[in-house]
Coordinates of C-alpha atoms in Angstrom, one line a residue:
Chain A
X283 CA 158.3 154.0 -94.8
X284 CA 160.7 156.9 -94.7
X285 CA 163.5 155.2 -92.8
X286 CA 166.2 156.1 -95.4
X287 CA 167.7 159.5 -95.5
X288 CA 169.2 160.6 -98.8
X289 CA 172.4 161.4 -96.9
X290 CA 173.3 157.9 -95.9
X291 CA 172.2 154.4 -95.2
X292 CA 169.1 153.8 -93.1
X293 CA 169.3 152.2 -89.7
X294 CA 167.6 149.2 -91.3
X295 CA 170.2 149.0 -94.0
X296 CA 173.0 149.1 -91.4
X297 CA 171.4 146.3 -89.5
X298 CA 171.2 144.2 -92.6
X299 CA 174.8 145.0 -93.4
X300 CA 175.9 144.1 -89.9
X301 CA 174.2 140.8 -90.2
X302 CA 176.0 140.0 -93.5
X303 CA 179.3 140.8 -91.9
X304 CA 178.5 138.5 -89.0
X305 CA 177.6 135.8 -91.5
X306 CA 181.0 136.3 -93.1
X307 CA 182.3 135.3 -89.6
X308 CA 180.3 132.1 -89.8
X309 CA 177.7 133.3 -87.2
X310 CA 174.7 131.0 -87.7
X311 CA 172.4 133.1 -85.4
X312 CA 173.1 136.1 -87.6
X313 CA 172.4 134.1 -90.7
X314 CA 169.0 133.1 -89.3
X315 CA 168.2 136.7 -88.5
X316 CA 169.4 137.8 -92.0
X317 CA 167.1 135.1 -93.4
X318 CA 164.2 136.2 -91.3
X319 CA 164.6 139.8 -92.3
X320 CA 165.2 139.3 -96.1
X321 CA 163.9 136.0 -97.3
X322 CA 160.3 137.4 -98.0
X323 CA 161.6 140.1 -100.4
X324 CA 164.0 137.6 -102.1
X325 CA 161.3 135.0 -102.4
X326 CA 159.1 137.7 -104.0
X327 CA 161.9 138.3 -106.5
X328 CA 162.3 134.6 -107.2
X329 CA 158.5 134.2 -107.7
X330 CA 158.4 137.2 -110.1
X331 CA 161.3 135.8 -112.2
X332 CA 160.5 132.1 -112.1
X333 CA 156.7 132.2 -111.9
X334 CA 156.7 128.8 -110.3
X335 CA 156.3 128.3 -106.6
X336 CA 158.3 125.1 -106.3
X337 CA 161.1 126.4 -108.4
X338 CA 161.2 129.7 -106.5
X339 CA 161.5 127.8 -103.2
X340 CA 164.5 125.8 -104.6
X341 CA 166.0 128.9 -105.9
X342 CA 165.6 130.7 -102.5
X343 CA 167.3 127.9 -100.7
X344 CA 170.2 128.0 -103.2
X345 CA 170.5 131.7 -102.9
X346 CA 170.8 131.6 -99.1
X347 CA 173.5 129.0 -99.5
X348 CA 175.3 131.5 -101.7
X349 CA 174.8 134.2 -99.2
X350 CA 176.4 132.1 -96.5
X351 CA 179.3 131.2 -98.8
X352 CA 180.0 134.6 -100.2
X353 CA 179.2 136.9 -97.3
X354 CA 182.9 137.5 -96.8
X355 CA 183.1 139.1 -100.2
X356 CA 180.3 141.5 -99.6
X357 CA 182.3 144.2 -97.9
X358 CA 184.5 144.7 -100.9
X359 CA 181.9 145.3 -103.5
X360 CA 180.7 148.8 -102.7
X361 CA 177.0 147.9 -103.0
X362 CA 174.3 148.6 -100.4
X363 CA 173.3 145.4 -98.5
X364 CA 169.9 145.0 -100.0
X365 CA 171.2 145.7 -103.5
X366 CA 173.8 142.9 -103.0
X367 CA 171.1 140.4 -101.7
X368 CA 168.5 141.3 -104.4
X369 CA 171.1 141.1 -107.2
X370 CA 172.4 137.7 -105.9
X371 CA 168.8 136.5 -105.9
X372 CA 167.9 138.1 -109.3
X373 CA 170.9 136.7 -111.0
X374 CA 170.5 133.2 -109.6
X375 CA 166.8 133.1 -110.6
X376 CA 167.7 134.4 -114.1
X377 CA 170.3 131.7 -114.4
X378 CA 167.7 129.1 -113.4
X379 CA 165.2 130.4 -115.7
X380 CA 167.6 130.4 -118.6
X381 CA 168.7 126.9 -117.7
X382 CA 165.0 125.9 -117.8
X383 CA 164.6 127.5 -121.2
X384 CA 168.0 125.9 -122.1
X385 CA 169.0 129.1 -123.7
X386 CA 172.7 129.3 -124.2
X387 CA 174.3 132.2 -122.5
X388 CA 176.8 133.3 -119.9
X389 CA 175.8 132.7 -116.3
X390 CA 174.8 135.7 -114.3
X391 CA 176.1 134.0 -111.2
X392 CA 179.5 135.5 -111.4
X393 CA 178.2 139.0 -111.6
X394 CA 176.7 139.3 -108.1
X395 CA 174.9 137.7 -105.2
X396 CA 171.6 138.6 -103.6
X397 CA 169.2 138.6 -100.7
X398 CA 166.6 141.1 -99.6
X399 CA 164.0 142.3 -97.2
X400 CA 161.5 140.9 -94.8
X401 CA 157.8 141.4 -94.9
X402 CA 156.4 144.6 -93.5
X403 CA 157.1 148.3 -93.9
X404 CA 160.6 148.0 -92.7
X405 CA 161.6 145.8 -95.6
X406 CA 159.9 147.9 -98.0
X407 CA 161.7 150.9 -96.7
X408 CA 165.0 149.0 -97.2
X409 CA 164.0 148.1 -100.7
X410 CA 163.0 151.5 -101.8
X411 CA 165.6 153.5 -99.7
X412 CA 166.8 156.4 -101.8
X413 CA 166.9 154.7 -105.1
X414 CA 163.8 154.8 -107.2
X415 CA 164.9 157.3 -109.8
X416 CA 165.1 154.6 -112.4
X417 CA 161.3 154.2 -112.2
X418 CA 160.9 157.9 -113.1
X419 CA 163.5 157.6 -115.8
X420 CA 162.0 154.5 -117.3
X421 CA 158.9 156.5 -117.6
X422 CA 160.6 158.8 -120.0
X423 CA 161.4 156.0 -122.4
X424 CA 159.0 154.8 -125.0
X425 CA 156.8 152.2 -123.4
X426 CA 158.1 149.4 -125.7
X427 CA 161.7 150.2 -124.8
X428 CA 161.1 150.5 -121.1
X429 CA 159.3 147.2 -121.3
X430 CA 162.2 145.6 -123.1
X431 CA 164.6 146.8 -120.3
X432 CA 162.3 145.4 -117.7
X433 CA 162.0 142.0 -119.5
X434 CA 165.8 141.8 -119.7
X435 CA 166.1 142.5 -116.1
X436 CA 163.2 140.6 -114.6
X437 CA 162.8 137.9 -117.2
X438 CA 166.3 137.4 -118.4
X439 CA 165.3 137.8 -122.0
X440 CA 168.3 138.1 -124.3
X441 CA 168.5 140.0 -127.6
X442 CA 167.3 137.1 -129.7
X443 CA 164.2 136.7 -127.6
X444 CA 163.5 140.4 -127.5
X445 CA 164.0 140.6 -131.3
X446 CA 161.4 137.8 -131.8
X447 CA 159.0 139.4 -129.3
X448 CA 159.0 142.8 -131.1
X449 CA 159.4 141.3 -134.5
X450 CA 162.5 143.3 -135.4
X451 CA 165.9 142.1 -136.6
X452 CA 168.5 141.3 -134.0
X453 CA 170.7 144.2 -134.9
X454 CA 167.8 146.6 -134.7
X455 CA 166.8 145.4 -131.2
X456 CA 170.4 145.7 -130.0
X457 CA 170.7 149.2 -131.4
X458 CA 167.5 150.5 -129.8
X459 CA 168.0 148.8 -126.5
X460 CA 171.5 150.2 -126.3
X461 CA 170.2 153.7 -127.2
X462 CA 167.5 153.3 -124.5
X463 CA 170.1 152.3 -121.9
X464 CA 172.2 155.4 -122.8
X465 CA 169.2 157.6 -122.4
X466 CA 168.4 156.0 -119.2
X467 CA 171.8 156.6 -117.9
X468 CA 171.7 160.2 -118.8
X469 CA 168.4 160.7 -117.0
X470 CA 169.7 158.8 -114.0
X471 CA 172.8 161.0 -113.7
X472 CA 171.0 164.2 -114.4
Chain B
X203 CA 189.9 161.7 -121.5
X204 CA 187.1 159.8 -123.3
X205 CA 184.9 161.8 -125.7
X206 CA 181.1 161.5 -125.4
X207 CA 180.3 158.7 -127.8
X208 CA 182.9 156.5 -126.1
X209 CA 181.4 157.3 -122.8
X210 CA 178.0 156.4 -124.1
X211 CA 179.4 153.2 -125.6
X212 CA 180.9 152.3 -122.3
X213 CA 177.8 153.0 -120.3
X214 CA 175.7 150.9 -122.7
X215 CA 178.2 148.1 -122.3
X216 CA 178.1 148.2 -118.6
X217 CA 174.3 148.1 -118.6
X218 CA 174.2 145.2 -121.1
X219 CA 176.6 143.3 -118.7
X220 CA 174.5 144.0 -115.7
X221 CA 171.4 142.9 -117.5
X222 CA 173.0 139.7 -118.7
X223 CA 172.6 140.6 -122.4
X224 CA 176.2 139.9 -123.4
X225 CA 177.4 136.6 -124.8
X226 CA 179.6 134.6 -122.5
X227 CA 182.7 135.7 -124.5
X228 CA 181.7 139.3 -124.3
X229 CA 180.9 139.1 -120.7
X230 CA 184.3 137.5 -119.9
X231 CA 186.1 140.3 -121.9
X232 CA 184.1 142.9 -120.0
X233 CA 185.0 141.3 -116.7
X234 CA 188.6 141.3 -117.7
X235 CA 188.4 145.0 -118.5
X236 CA 186.7 145.7 -115.2
X237 CA 189.4 144.0 -113.3
X238 CA 191.9 146.6 -114.2
X239 CA 189.6 149.6 -114.2
X240 CA 188.2 151.1 -110.9
X241 CA 186.2 153.7 -112.7
X242 CA 184.5 151.0 -114.7
X243 CA 183.7 149.0 -111.6
X244 CA 182.2 152.0 -109.9
X245 CA 180.0 152.6 -113.0
X246 CA 178.9 149.1 -112.8
X247 CA 178.0 149.4 -109.1
X248 CA 175.9 152.4 -110.0
X249 CA 174.1 150.5 -112.6
X250 CA 173.5 147.6 -110.3
X251 CA 172.1 150.0 -107.6
X252 CA 169.8 151.6 -110.1
X253 CA 168.5 148.4 -111.8
X254 CA 167.7 146.9 -108.4
X255 CA 165.0 149.5 -108.0
X256 CA 163.1 147.7 -110.7
X257 CA 162.3 145.2 -107.9
X258 CA 160.9 147.8 -105.6
X259 CA 157.3 147.0 -106.5
X260 CA 157.8 143.3 -106.0
X261 CA 155.9 142.5 -102.8
X262 CA 157.6 140.4 -100.2
X263 CA 156.1 136.9 -99.9
X264 CA 156.9 134.8 -96.9
X265 CA 158.5 131.5 -98.0
X266 CA 157.3 128.3 -96.5
X267 CA 159.3 127.1 -93.4
X268 CA 160.6 124.1 -95.3
X269 CA 163.0 126.5 -97.3
X270 CA 164.8 127.5 -94.2
X271 CA 165.0 123.9 -92.9
X272 CA 166.5 122.8 -96.3
X273 CA 168.9 125.6 -96.3
X274 CA 170.1 124.7 -92.8
X275 CA 170.3 121.0 -93.7
X276 CA 172.3 121.7 -96.8
X277 CA 174.8 124.0 -95.0
X278 CA 175.1 122.5 -91.6
X279 CA 174.0 118.9 -91.8
X280 CA 177.6 117.6 -91.5
X281 CA 178.3 119.8 -88.5
X282 CA 175.3 120.3 -86.3
X283 CA 177.3 121.6 -83.4
X284 CA 179.1 124.7 -82.8
X285 CA 180.4 127.4 -85.0
X286 CA 183.6 129.2 -84.7
X287 CA 183.0 132.8 -85.4
X288 CA 186.7 133.6 -84.5
X289 CA 188.1 131.7 -87.5
X290 CA 187.5 134.0 -90.4
X291 CA 188.4 136.9 -88.2
X292 CA 191.8 135.4 -87.7
X293 CA 192.1 134.8 -91.4
X294 CA 192.0 138.5 -91.8
X295 CA 188.4 138.8 -92.9
X296 CA 187.2 141.0 -90.1
X297 CA 184.4 143.3 -91.1
X298 CA 185.6 146.7 -92.2
X299 CA 182.8 147.8 -94.5
X300 CA 180.1 150.4 -94.2
X301 CA 177.1 150.8 -96.3
X302 CA 178.3 154.0 -97.7
X303 CA 181.7 152.6 -98.7
X304 CA 182.8 154.3 -101.9
X305 CA 181.7 152.2 -104.9
X306 CA 185.1 152.3 -106.3
X307 CA 186.8 150.1 -103.6
X308 CA 188.1 146.7 -104.4
X309 CA 185.1 145.5 -106.3
X310 CA 187.2 142.8 -108.0
X311 CA 187.0 140.4 -105.1
X312 CA 183.3 140.4 -105.3
X313 CA 183.0 139.3 -108.9
X314 CA 185.8 136.8 -108.7
X315 CA 188.3 138.8 -110.7
X316 CA 191.9 138.3 -109.7
X317 CA 193.6 141.2 -108.0
X318 CA 197.4 141.8 -107.7
X319 CA 198.1 140.0 -104.4
X320 CA 195.3 137.5 -103.9
X321 CA 194.1 137.3 -100.3
X322 CA 193.8 134.0 -98.5
X323 CA 190.4 132.7 -99.6
X324 CA 189.7 129.4 -97.9
X325 CA 187.3 127.2 -99.7
X326 CA 187.7 124.4 -97.2
X327 CA 187.7 124.5 -93.5
X328 CA 188.5 121.9 -90.9
X329 CA 188.3 122.0 -87.1
X330 CA 190.8 119.5 -86.0
X331 CA 189.7 118.6 -82.4
X332 CA 190.4 116.0 -79.8
X333 CA 187.6 113.8 -78.5
X334 CA 187.4 115.8 -75.3
X335 CA 187.5 119.1 -77.1
X336 CA 190.5 120.4 -75.2
X337 CA 192.9 120.3 -78.2
X338 CA 191.7 122.6 -81.1
X339 CA 193.4 123.4 -84.3
X340 CA 191.7 125.3 -87.2
X341 CA 192.7 124.8 -90.8
X342 CA 191.6 126.4 -94.0
X343 CA 192.6 125.5 -97.5
X344 CA 192.7 127.8 -100.4
X345 CA 192.9 125.9 -103.6
X346 CA 193.8 128.9 -105.7
X347 CA 197.2 129.3 -103.9
X348 CA 197.4 125.7 -102.7
X349 CA 198.0 127.0 -99.2
X350 CA 196.8 125.3 -96.0
X351 CA 196.6 127.8 -93.2
X352 CA 196.8 126.2 -89.8
X353 CA 195.9 128.1 -86.6
X354 CA 196.6 126.6 -83.3
X355 CA 193.8 127.5 -81.1
X356 CA 194.6 125.2 -78.2
X357 CA 197.3 122.8 -79.2
X358 CA 200.5 122.3 -77.2
X359 CA 202.8 119.4 -78.0
X360 CA 203.7 117.1 -75.1
X361 CA 207.2 117.8 -73.5
X362 CA 210.0 117.0 -75.9
X363 CA 207.6 115.9 -78.6
X364 CA 206.2 117.6 -81.7
X365 CA 202.8 117.8 -83.5
X366 CA 202.7 116.3 -87.0
X367 CA 199.9 117.0 -89.4
X368 CA 198.4 114.4 -91.7
X369 CA 195.9 114.2 -94.4
X370 CA 193.8 111.1 -95.1
X371 CA 191.8 110.7 -98.3
X372 CA 189.2 108.1 -98.2
X373 CA 190.7 104.7 -97.2
X374 CA 194.2 105.7 -98.1
X375 CA 196.9 105.7 -95.4
X376 CA 197.8 109.0 -93.8
X377 CA 200.3 111.2 -95.7
X378 CA 202.3 113.7 -93.8
X379 CA 201.9 117.4 -94.4
X380 CA 204.8 118.1 -92.0
X381 CA 205.6 118.9 -88.4
X382 CA 203.8 122.0 -87.1
X383 CA 206.2 124.8 -86.2
X384 CA 205.8 126.6 -83.0
X385 CA 204.0 129.6 -84.6
X386 CA 200.4 130.0 -83.7
X387 CA 199.5 130.5 -87.4
X388 CA 201.3 128.9 -90.2
X389 CA 200.8 128.7 -94.0
X390 CA 201.8 125.4 -95.4
X391 CA 202.2 125.0 -99.2
X392 CA 200.4 121.8 -100.2
X393 CA 202.3 119.8 -102.9
X394 CA 200.4 119.1 -106.1
X395 CA 200.2 115.4 -105.3
X396 CA 198.3 116.1 -102.1
X397 CA 196.0 118.9 -103.3
X398 CA 193.3 116.5 -104.2
X399 CA 193.4 114.7 -100.9
X400 CA 193.2 117.9 -99.0
X401 CA 190.0 118.9 -100.7
X402 CA 187.4 116.9 -98.7
X403 CA 189.9 114.8 -96.9
X404 CA 190.5 114.3 -93.2
X405 CA 193.1 116.1 -91.3
X406 CA 194.7 114.4 -88.2
X407 CA 197.4 115.5 -85.8
X408 CA 199.6 113.0 -84.1
X409 CA 202.1 113.1 -81.3
X410 CA 205.6 112.4 -82.6
X411 CA 209.3 112.5 -81.7
X412 CA 211.3 115.7 -82.5
X413 CA 211.8 115.9 -86.3
X414 CA 208.5 114.0 -86.9
X415 CA 207.6 110.4 -87.5
X416 CA 210.7 108.4 -88.5
X417 CA 208.5 105.9 -90.5
X418 CA 206.4 108.1 -92.7
X419 CA 203.3 107.0 -90.8
X420 CA 202.0 108.2 -87.5
X421 CA 203.8 106.5 -84.6
X422 CA 202.4 108.3 -81.6
X423 CA 198.8 109.0 -80.4
X424 CA 196.5 110.6 -82.7
X425 CA 195.5 113.7 -80.8
X426 CA 192.8 115.2 -82.9
X427 CA 191.0 114.8 -86.3
X428 CA 188.7 116.8 -88.4
X429 CA 187.3 116.7 -91.9
X430 CA 188.0 119.5 -94.4
X431 CA 184.6 120.6 -95.6
X432 CA 183.6 123.0 -98.3
X433 CA 182.9 126.4 -96.9

């Protein structure tokens, strides 16, 4: 599990990055390898967000079409490869979920692309690498507030939905979530 | 130098954007701000890296094989054959990145924010080839700059003849995009009237007398054809 050193990217991350760069050069074999290595993690994310197998399968297919289409932009974004892939997947799944709920709102699609891991310890190592501090920092927030951040990230809930969920006015939820995010950021950079 | 409350305000804004909590108007305004602010982009990248850890405890689940076959069908159905890995490299998109690349690098490209001198970003690609595969020209069209980049991979005109490039939209007659110069790579500006035809149309190259077809329609052999397909 400990394939990532805090000093730099793990060998596994480098391999995923190389695959993405080859995909940018329209290398189909590399695309299949990237799919084999990362589709299980991404599918897990789709299932978590969409909670519907058929919809998660559709989303995963669309996500890999995006990965193929946008791989050439990857190198410029400064994100680690699994972060890029997972964020593409998460944002796409959230967009789908919001479309299903027909909630108005800006698409997340512009914000990033995603794809992640493969089954097995290697993928888990990629996914956890040297991040993970956020989990610790979330633990320092009040449970309700940590829960709201999680819901926004993994369930795409917006301020109006969160306000209804916690039975507080919109402005109140906005203020307390923003404060929580600032606290989270302070903890993360500590 | 920003004081503390402004910094906090900014961090909260970035996180709200990354989470998708902003209204479309607010998100757009934030993207505009990021386009001109490398520090903001770097902070955004840090938030994205951190938030992704919220997926760490999501277990991988192997998707059914049908997902891959559908992905493949969707992307490659129109072109089951070969792939040309050299093409994007020649467009200047060779890999230069490393995992550890500083977060502050040109993030703008990634989130579709215009940068000062836009690179050539082909949305359409055509491989214009002869039936026997010995004559090969690659073409890419970037709708943002209305530029058609043509790369002669293996394409020599016959002695004392020239190559002329045509676009064919649907059942319409071919319209000339011009005579190809000697250069191996050439960027052709596509007139407004032809931009629609180029997106999804068919490219063809014909053998013509010096100066190009005198009639406005191909007069010599059609040497190669290839559809412009969405990348």
